[in-house]
Tab-separated table of C-alpha atoms in Angstrom:
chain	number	residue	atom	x	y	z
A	1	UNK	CA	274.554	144.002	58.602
A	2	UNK	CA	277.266	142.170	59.980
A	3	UNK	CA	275.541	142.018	63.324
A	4	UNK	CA	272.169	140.288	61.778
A	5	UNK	CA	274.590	137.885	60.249
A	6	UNK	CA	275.970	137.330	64.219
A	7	UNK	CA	272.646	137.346	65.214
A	8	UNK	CA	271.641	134.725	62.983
A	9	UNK	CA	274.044	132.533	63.521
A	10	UNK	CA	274.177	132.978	67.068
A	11	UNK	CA	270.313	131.928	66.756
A	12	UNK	CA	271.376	128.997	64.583
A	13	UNK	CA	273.834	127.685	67.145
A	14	UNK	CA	271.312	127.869	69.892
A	15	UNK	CA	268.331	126.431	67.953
A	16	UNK	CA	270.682	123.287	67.459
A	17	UNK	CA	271.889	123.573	70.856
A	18	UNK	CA	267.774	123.486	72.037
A	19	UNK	CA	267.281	120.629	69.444
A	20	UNK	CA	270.086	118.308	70.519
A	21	UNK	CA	269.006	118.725	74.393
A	22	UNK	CA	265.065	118.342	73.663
A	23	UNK	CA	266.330	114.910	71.837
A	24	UNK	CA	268.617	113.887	74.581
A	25	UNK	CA	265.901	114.783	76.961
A	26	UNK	CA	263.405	112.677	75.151
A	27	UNK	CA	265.695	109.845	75.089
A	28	UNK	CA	265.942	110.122	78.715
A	29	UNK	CA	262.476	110.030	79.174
A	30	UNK	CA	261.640	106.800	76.711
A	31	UNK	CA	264.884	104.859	79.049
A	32	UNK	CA	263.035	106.063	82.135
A	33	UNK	CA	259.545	104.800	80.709
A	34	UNK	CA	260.886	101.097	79.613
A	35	UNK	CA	262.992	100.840	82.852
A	36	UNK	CA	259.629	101.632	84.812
A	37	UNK	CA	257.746	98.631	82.998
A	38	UNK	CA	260.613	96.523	83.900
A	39	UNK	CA	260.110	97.249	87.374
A	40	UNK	CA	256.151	96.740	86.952
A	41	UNK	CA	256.526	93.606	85.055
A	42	UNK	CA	258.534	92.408	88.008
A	43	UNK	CA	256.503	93.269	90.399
A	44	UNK	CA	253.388	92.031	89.069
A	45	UNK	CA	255.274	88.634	88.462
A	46	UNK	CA	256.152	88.935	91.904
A	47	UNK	CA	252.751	89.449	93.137
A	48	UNK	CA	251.672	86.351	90.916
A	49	UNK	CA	254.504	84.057	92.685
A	50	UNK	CA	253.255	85.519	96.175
A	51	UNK	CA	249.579	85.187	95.324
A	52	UNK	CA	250.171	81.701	93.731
């Protein structure tokens, strides 16, 4: 008994562990997607100077 209530928290501190990474993860990904359309935007109004 006192081993499922290890196991369970031991599953409870890893499911939060898994939770807090996936979020920091996702936030990783939604910096790297808004710092990529920076870049485009800048290039395409580079492009539009240079074409211009």
């Amino acid at each position: 008994m006192i081993g499922f209530v290890m196991g369970l928290a031991l599953v409870r501190n890893y499911s939060t562990r898994l939770l807090i990474f996936v979020q920091n993860h996702l936030k990783n990904l939604s910096i790297q997607r808004s710092v990529v359309s920076i870049q485009w935007s800048v290039v395409s109004g580079q492009w539009s100077v240079v074409s211009g």
